[in-house]
Amino acid sequence: MKKALKIFGIVIGVIIVLIIAAVLIIPQVIDPNDYRDDIEAAVADNTDRTLAIKGDIELSLFPWLGVVVGQTTLSNAPGFGPEPFATIDNMEVRVRLLSLLGDHPEVGTLKLQGLELNLARNAQGKTNWQDLLAGGQPKSAGGNGAGQRRLGNITVDSIELRGATINWRDAMTDEHYRVRDANVTIGQVHAGEAFPLKMNFAVDRIRPVLHANVGIKTTATLYPDSGQYNLTDGMIEVAARGANLPAQPTHVKANWQSLQLDQRAGTFQLKDLKLNALGVQAHAVLQGSGLNDQPKITGILVVPEFSPRKVLATMGREVQPEDSTVLRHASLSADIEATRGSAALNNLNATLDDTHFSGRLAMPDFDTHALAFTLTADRFNADRYLPAGKEHAAKQIPISALDNIRLPGDRLRGLNLHGKLTIGTFKLLDMTANDVTLGVDAVKGTVHLKPLTASLYGGTYSGEVTAAAAGKGLKLSANQQLTNIHFSPLLQDLLGKKLLSGTASMNIAFNGQGETVGALKQTLDGKVGFKVQHGAVEGVDLWSAIDRAYALLKKQEPPKQAGPRRTEFVALSGSGVIQNGVLHNKDFEARLPFMRLNGHGTIDLVQRDVEYDLQAKIVKVPDVKARGELQKLKGRTIPIHIQGDFASLDAFPALRDAFESRLKEKARSRIEEKKDELKDKLQDRLKGLFNSGGDDGG
């Protein structure tokens, strides 16, 4: 027995000596560089690409079976240009030789330096790596075979990637991204055991310009036999600068407690995600399913209260709103739902100062950048958010200055917006409206607003508006109705002055086109109908105008204006057509306490001129001292010419014509009376003459 053991020991010793001799002698006898051409030819035969190994190939056998390859280049796919698909400066792979004899292979440090990978997609949607995947996926081992057990038992001491660069060019979207200076360090990897992972890299985008530095750190655990992976205590930090970002780098930081991925089931769970950007914190819990075919992500997002004013300041956009207390408080919570091509915030609840919003906000199609929303707000006072002094300044701007405002036709072309907004109480430029509903559909340069409804100033508003990009300006059409609106408070709030009072109902339909407000008004065409009851026209006093005209006719001193210049009315109405910015009103009617008006006129919306020719029938004469003779006008009709602008109107009664007409009528009446009197006398005389002649004959 002892002899047998001795012989066995000698045999084992000889084998060990032979192995040691082999691992020491073979590298000295065999030069792996002699097989460079064979390796390159094999790659060319199997991939139709060119592999060029320019650096040396080093081979070691003991105690590590290792390969070190110097500079190597793999050519690009046909049609993707002369630049190589991939280039490496140096690659090193080592495996402990004796560990291959057992079921626990040990891999040393995997090193890859100077990787440059050029990924691309052409205009037809073909990528430059499709041909490399044509051979299909490797077959997976079934059951609990040795292959699976061996994979799960592999240990890797560390993985190092240094100075890597990845370029991505997409001809379909004209995008170009570059990941550079990428470094990855992974600690000892063994299935089921946690190991550290660190990486950092820079990202550049060409159009629009963006530069970002990214750092990632986490602890990972792999379960390759079951296809499960855990990343715990993770952190990502980003410092970005570029177009539409502040001059100083924008910092974004994300932390998470646990990210669990099940590759086979196609699911993941992300717990306790915390985001911090521009001073705003967000918390989220996410879960995903269908990752292998139809991915879907759901979760909860909570943004605790933050200060929008501080966020804007961080972005370099200092604001000074009319109300210094606004933009101090905001918060948000919502349910998250996302797929491969869409995202939505459902059950959204948000606050901005004292306004509460609820509803849904979504991007239903990433490719078209469409935005959809259904939002409800309890109240919103837009005046509080205007720049300080702008509200007051807006009311002081001459109307003529508004004509120079350019219409943003170009901005409409980029809109892809669909939704509905409802506001309980809305205030802008001191105008207040309740139960406001705004529906919007904007696509391909056309914005359609419908429905448009509101309750305001005792009445209601409804309508629809369509604005379409036309050249550098826009084409505008509208159909609107106002019902029982109290004009006096409306105009007082809007313009700071009362031009007209009363309860008004009107409808207006128009269309026009232009690059500025003034140019658009010059092209306006449409129809108007209006009816106003129990109000007054400010700036003109018809009876005072008649009184002054009478004084001038009698060569007397005109009376001074007593009280404000205003003309009260019981009702006024009319309709008209708009042609090239001029309203033509042919059926104007008005019922005043002391006269009835009817006539026709024009309102030039471009020049802001008003001109009317009216017939005023006097039904009652006010008590005017020292003007007793004016009582003679009762029942008479006076021509009145009105002209001026929107802010100031003048009335010119043709009183001389009225009196001359009265005298002529009186004269004609006296002549008619004389004619009748002479006729009666003539008949009486003829009758007496005939009677006298009859008696003599008898």
PDB file of C-alpha atoms in Angstrom, residues 53 77 109-110 114 120 313 320 369 442 510 530 603 634 639 660 676 694:
ATOM      1  CA  ILE A  53      -4.270  44.449 -33.928  1.00  0.00           C
ATOM      2  CA  ALA A  77     -20.236  48.674 -40.827  1.00  0.00           C
ATOM      3  CA  THR A 109      -8.613  42.280 -12.692  1.00  0.00           C
ATOM      4  CA  LEU A 110     -10.290  42.971 -16.029  1.00  0.00           C
ATOM      5  CA  GLY A 114      -8.767  53.924 -24.062  1.00  0.00           C
ATOM      6  CA  ALA A 120     -24.640  55.446 -35.247  1.00  0.00           C
ATOM      7  CA  ALA A 313     -33.037  83.143  -8.645  1.00  0.00           C
ATOM      8  CA  GLN A 320     -40.213  91.306  -8.882  1.00  0.00           C
ATOM      9  CA  HIS A 369     -43.765  66.027 -27.962  1.00  0.00           C
ATOM     10  CA  ALA A 442     -52.829  73.348 -30.795  1.00  0.00           C
ATOM     11  CA  PHE A 510     -64.677  88.319 -37.307  1.00  0.00           C
ATOM     12  CA  PHE A 530     -75.663  94.521 -29.975  1.00  0.00           C
ATOM     13  CA  ILE A 603     -66.773 103.081 -36.254  1.00  0.00           C
ATOM     14  CA  LYS A 634     -91.440 118.676 -28.438  1.00  0.00           C
ATOM     15  CA  PRO A 639     -80.805 115.903 -37.225  1.00  0.00           C
ATOM     16  CA  GLU A 660     -86.773 126.383 -40.194  1.00  0.00           C
ATOM     17  CA  ASP A 676    -109.842 126.246 -46.399  1.00  0.00           C
ATOM     18  CA  GLY A 694    -134.100 131.779 -57.440  1.00  0.00           C
TER      19      GLY A 694
END
